[in-house]
PDB file of C-alpha atoms in Angstrom:
ATOM      1  CA  MET A   1       8.792 146.474 282.544  1.00 86.00           C
ATOM      2  CA  TRP A   2       9.686 148.901 280.204  1.00 87.00           C
ATOM      3  CA  TRP A   3      11.272 145.999 278.112  1.00 88.00           C
ATOM      4  CA  ILE A   4       8.244 144.079 278.229  1.00 92.00           C
ATOM      5  CA  TYR A   5       6.474 147.136 276.030  1.00 89.00           C
ATOM      6  CA  ALA A   6      10.262 146.772 273.607  1.00 88.00           C
ATOM      7  CA  LEU A   7       9.883 143.446 273.136  1.00 89.00           C
ATOM      8  CA  LEU A   8       6.140 143.373 272.359  1.00 90.00           C
ATOM      9  CA  SER A   9       6.784 146.575 270.016  1.00 90.00           C
ATOM     10  CA  ALA A  10       9.685 144.317 268.531  1.00 87.00           C
ATOM     11  CA  LEU A  11       6.666 141.904 267.755  1.00 91.00           C
ATOM     12  CA  PHE A  12       4.571 144.131 266.168  1.00 91.00           C
ATOM     13  CA  ALA A  13       7.265 145.767 264.144  1.00 89.00           C
ATOM     14  CA  ALA A  14       8.479 142.968 262.926  1.00 90.00           C
ATOM     15  CA  LEU A  15       4.731 141.628 262.622  1.00 92.00           C
ATOM     16  CA  THR A  16       4.045 145.233 260.354  1.00 90.00           C
ATOM     17  CA  ALA A  17       6.729 143.820 257.923  1.00 91.00           C
ATOM     18  CA  ILE A  18       5.396 140.287 257.449  1.00 93.00           C
ATOM     19  CA  PHE A  19       1.659 142.115 256.904  1.00 94.00           C
ATOM     20  CA  ALA A  20       2.844 145.379 254.705  1.00 92.00           C
ATOM     21  CA  LYS A  21       5.463 143.289 252.311  1.00 93.00           C
ATOM     22  CA  ILE A  22       2.330 140.883 251.665  1.00 94.00           C
ATOM     23  CA  GLY A  23      -0.148 144.368 251.505  1.00 93.00           C
ATOM     24  CA  ILE A  24       1.645 146.377 249.334  1.00 92.00           C
ATOM     25  CA  LYS A  25       1.658 143.730 246.765  1.00 92.00           C
ATOM     26  CA  GLY A  26       0.529 145.355 243.177  1.00 93.00           C
ATOM     27  CA  VAL A  27      -0.097 148.370 245.488  1.00 95.00           C
ATOM     28  CA  ASP A  28       1.117 152.214 245.349  1.00 95.00           C
ATOM     29  CA  THR A  29       3.439 152.742 248.726  1.00 93.00           C
ATOM     30  CA  ASP A  30       2.129 155.731 248.943  1.00 95.00           C
ATOM     31  CA  LEU A  31      -1.796 155.020 249.137  1.00 96.00           C
ATOM     32  CA  ALA A  32      -0.453 151.789 251.335  1.00 94.00           C
ATOM     33  CA  THR A  33       0.948 154.177 253.972  1.00 93.00           C
ATOM     34  CA  ALA A  34      -2.131 156.219 254.476  1.00 95.00           C
ATOM     35  CA  ILE A  35      -4.666 153.471 255.054  1.00 96.00           C
ATOM     36  CA  ARG A  36      -1.955 152.477 257.367  1.00 93.00           C
ATOM     37  CA  THR A  37      -1.845 155.417 258.986  1.00 94.00           C
ATOM     38  CA  ALA A  38      -5.646 156.215 259.223  1.00 96.00           C
ATOM     39  CA  ILE A  39      -5.646 152.827 261.284  1.00 96.00           C
ATOM     40  CA  ILE A  40      -3.353 153.621 263.331  1.00 96.00           C
ATOM     41  CA  LEU A  41      -4.867 156.886 264.044  1.00 96.00           C
ATOM     42  CA  VAL A  42      -8.044 155.461 264.872  1.00 97.00           C
ATOM     43  CA  ILE A  43      -6.200 153.532 267.580  1.00 97.00           C
ATOM     44  CA  ALA A  44      -4.362 155.501 268.924  1.00 96.00           C
ATOM     45  CA  TRP A  45      -7.411 157.972 269.634  1.00 97.00           C
ATOM     46  CA  GLY A  46     -10.346 154.812 270.701  1.00 97.00           C
ATOM     47  CA  ILE A  47      -6.882 154.358 273.262  1.00 97.00           C
ATOM     48  CA  ALA A  48      -6.751 157.808 274.471  1.00 97.00           C
ATOM     49  CA  PHE A  49     -10.831 158.380 274.491  1.00 97.00           C
ATOM     50  CA  ILE A  50     -10.716 155.297 276.813  1.00 97.00           C
ATOM     51  CA  LYS A  51      -8.266 155.997 278.848  1.00 97.00           C
ATOM     52  CA  GLY A  52      -8.761 159.666 279.203  1.00 97.00           C
ATOM     53  CA  SER A  53      -5.859 161.263 277.949  1.00 96.00           C
ATOM     54  CA  ALA A  54      -7.872 162.997 275.800  1.00 96.00           C
ATOM     55  CA  GLU A  55      -9.263 165.615 277.615  1.00 96.00           C
ATOM     56  CA  ASN A  56      -5.309 166.595 278.532  1.00 96.00           C
ATOM     57  CA  ILE A  57      -4.550 167.651 275.426  1.00 96.00           C
ATOM     58  CA  GLY A  58      -5.368 171.580 276.981  1.00 96.00           C
ATOM     59  CA  SER A  59      -2.058 171.056 278.717  1.00 97.00           C
ATOM     60  CA  LEU A  60       0.457 170.255 276.511  1.00 97.00           C
ATOM     61  CA  THR A  61       2.883 173.208 276.155  1.00 97.00           C
ATOM     62  CA  ARG A  62       4.114 174.616 273.000  1.00 98.00           C
ATOM     63  CA  LEU A  63       7.063 172.625 273.255  1.00 97.00           C
ATOM     64  CA  ASN A  64       5.181 169.418 273.419  1.00 97.00           C
ATOM     65  CA  TRP A  65       3.248 170.584 270.176  1.00 97.00           C
ATOM     66  CA  ILE A  66       6.665 171.425 268.442  1.00 97.00           C
ATOM     67  CA  PHE A  67       8.160 167.959 268.659  1.00 97.00           C
ATOM     68  CA  LEU A  68       5.194 166.520 268.396  1.00 96.00           C
ATOM     69  CA  VAL A  69       4.513 167.583 265.507  1.00 96.00           C
ATOM     70  CA  LEU A  70       8.237 167.223 264.604  1.00 96.00           C
ATOM     71  CA  SER A  71       7.897 163.502 265.580  1.00 95.00           C
ATOM     72  CA  GLY A  72       4.908 162.541 263.666  1.00 94.00           C
ATOM     73  CA  CYS A  73       6.918 163.853 260.494  1.00 94.00           C
ATOM     74  CA  ALA A  74       9.644 161.747 261.625  1.00 95.00           C
ATOM     75  CA  THR A  75       7.598 158.958 261.810  1.00 94.00           C
ATOM     76  CA  GLY A  76       5.246 159.517 258.516  1.00 93.00           C
ATOM     77  CA  LEU A  77       8.599 160.083 255.770  1.00 94.00           C
ATOM     78  CA  SER A  78       9.975 156.859 257.828  1.00 94.00           C
ATOM     79  CA  TRP A  79       6.793 154.844 256.958  1.00 92.00           C
ATOM     80  CA  ILE A  80       6.890 156.204 253.237  1.00 94.00           C
ATOM     81  CA  PHE A  81      10.072 155.260 253.013  1.00 94.00           C
ATOM     82  CA  TYR A  82       9.970 151.622 254.941  1.00 94.00           C
ATOM     83  CA  PHE A  83       6.825 150.998 252.713  1.00 92.00           C
ATOM     84  CA  LYS A  84       8.963 151.865 249.963  1.00 94.00           C
ATOM     85  CA  ALA A  85      11.531 149.631 250.928  1.00 94.00           C
ATOM     86  CA  LEU A  86       9.553 146.745 251.548  1.00 93.00           C
ATOM     87  CA  GLN A  87       7.994 146.772 248.270  1.00 93.00           C
ATOM     88  CA  LEU A  88      11.282 146.975 246.514  1.00 94.00           C
ATOM     89  CA  GLY A  89      13.260 144.593 248.501  1.00 93.00           C
ATOM     90  CA  GLU A  90      13.020 141.108 250.868  1.00 92.00           C
ATOM     91  CA  VAL A  91      11.593 142.012 254.166  1.00 91.00           C
ATOM     92  CA  SER A  92      14.971 140.092 255.285  1.00 89.00           C
ATOM     93  CA  LYS A  93      17.113 142.498 254.679  1.00 90.00           C
ATOM     94  CA  VAL A  94      15.273 145.706 254.772  1.00 92.00           C
ATOM     95  CA  ALA A  95      13.488 145.335 258.326  1.00 90.00           C
ATOM     96  CA  PRO A  96      17.431 144.616 259.965  1.00 89.00           C
ATOM     97  CA  VAL A  97      18.387 147.903 257.662  1.00 91.00           C
ATOM     98  CA  ASP A  98      15.355 149.765 259.371  1.00 93.00           C
ATOM     99  CA  LYS A  99      16.405 148.698 262.641  1.00 91.00           C
ATOM    100  CA  LEU A 100      19.834 151.164 261.684  1.00 93.00           C
ATOM    101  CA  SER A 101      17.312 153.687 263.039  1.00 94.00           C
ATOM    102  CA  VAL A 102      18.319 151.942 267.037  1.00 93.00           C
ATOM    103  CA  ALA A 103      21.768 152.719 266.316  1.00 95.00           C
ATOM    104  CA  LEU A 104      21.178 156.396 265.042  1.00 95.00           C
ATOM    105  CA  ALA A 105      18.727 156.737 268.081  1.00 95.00           C
ATOM    106  CA  ILE A 106      22.044 155.761 270.448  1.00 96.00           C
ATOM    107  CA  ILE A 107      24.176 158.146 268.818  1.00 96.00           C
ATOM    108  CA  LEU A 108      20.888 160.974 268.933  1.00 96.00           C
ATOM    109  CA  SER A 109      20.766 160.939 272.081  1.00 96.00           C
ATOM    110  CA  VAL A 110      23.757 161.152 273.426  1.00 96.00           C
ATOM    111  CA  LEU A 111      25.000 164.379 271.305  1.00 96.00           C
ATOM    112  CA  PHE A 112      20.970 165.935 271.232  1.00 95.00           C
ATOM    113  CA  LEU A 113      19.847 164.711 274.905  1.00 95.00           C
ATOM    114  CA  LYS A 114      23.089 164.187 276.289  1.00 96.00           C
ATOM    115  CA  GLU A 115      22.423 160.791 277.600  1.00 96.00           C
ATOM    116  CA  SER A 116      25.544 159.051 278.547  1.00 96.00           C
ATOM    117  CA  LEU A 117      26.715 156.422 276.510  1.00 97.00           C
ATOM    118  CA  THR A 118      27.658 152.934 278.440  1.00 97.00           C
ATOM    119  CA  TRP A 119      29.716 149.917 277.140  1.00 97.00           C
ATOM    120  CA  GLN A 120      26.673 148.481 276.049  1.00 97.00           C
ATOM    121  CA  SER A 121      25.346 150.975 273.752  1.00 96.00           C
ATOM    122  CA  ALA A 122      28.333 151.548 271.809  1.00 97.00           C
ATOM    123  CA  ILE A 123      28.859 147.805 271.482  1.00 97.00           C
ATOM    124  CA  GLY A 124      25.056 147.362 270.263  1.00 96.00           C
ATOM    125  CA  ALA A 125      25.185 150.441 268.422  1.00 96.00           C
ATOM    126  CA  VAL A 126      28.648 149.487 266.354  1.00 97.00           C
ATOM    127  CA  LEU A 127      27.128 145.798 265.848  1.00 96.00           C
ATOM    128  CA  ILE A 128      23.560 147.004 264.421  1.00 94.00           C
ATOM    129  CA  ILE A 129      25.893 148.991 262.132  1.00 95.00           C
ATOM    130  CA  ALA A 130      28.321 146.416 261.030  1.00 94.00           C
ATOM    131  CA  GLY A 131      25.512 144.079 260.935  1.00 92.00           C
ATOM    132  CA  THR A 132      23.759 146.504 257.797  1.00 91.00           C
ATOM    133  CA  LEU A 133      26.831 147.395 256.224  1.00 91.00           C
ATOM    134  CA  VAL A 134      26.546 143.370 255.693  1.00 90.00           C
ATOM    135  CA  LEU A 135      22.879 143.254 254.297  1.00 87.00           C
ATOM    136  CA  ILE A 136      23.625 146.056 251.966  1.00 87.00           C
ATOM    137  CA  MET A 137      26.972 145.491 251.076  1.00 84.00           C
ATOM    138  CA  PRO A 138      26.868 143.588 247.559  1.00 80.00           C
ATOM    139  CA  LYS A 139      28.094 140.103 247.389  1.00 74.00           C
ATOM    140  CA  HIS A 140      31.357 140.497 245.943  1.00 71.00           C
ATOM    141  CA  TYR A 141      33.194 142.463 248.637  1.00 73.00           C
ATOM    142  CA  PHE A 142      33.239 139.292 250.760  1.00 70.00           C
ATOM    143  CA  GLY A 143      34.187 137.209 247.662  1.00 69.00           C
ATOM    144  CA  LEU A 144      30.845 135.440 247.201  1.00 66.00           C
TER     145      LEU A 144
END
C-alpha cells in the first residue's frame, strides 16, 4: 500500500513543478514560496482537524518537536531553492536534479538511521546520481 502513496506523491510533485513554473513567472520566488506554504498550512491543518489528529499534539515528545522543526526547516529551504531553480532553469532539468534527494536520502538513511543498503537501493542511487550528472554537465563534456 505504501507504493500507492509514493506514486501519488510523485504525481503531485510533478504537477507541483509544472504549476510552479507557470505561477512564478515574473514573481519573486520567496513570495511564491510563502504563498505556497500558506496553502499547504491550511490543507495540512484542515486534514489534521478533520481526521482528529490535531488533538494528539500534546502527546508529542521533545525529540518529536526537535526533529519535526528541523524537518520543517529543511523543507522550507528545499522549497526556496527549488522555486529559485525553477525560475532560472527548465522543469525538465530542475525536477530530475531535485530528485537527487532520493539518492541522498538512501545514503543518509544508511549512515544515520542504520538502515540496510540493498543492492537494489544501491544501484538505484548510483543511477540517480549518474542521471543527475548527465543533466547538469555541459554538453561539451559529451562531445556535443
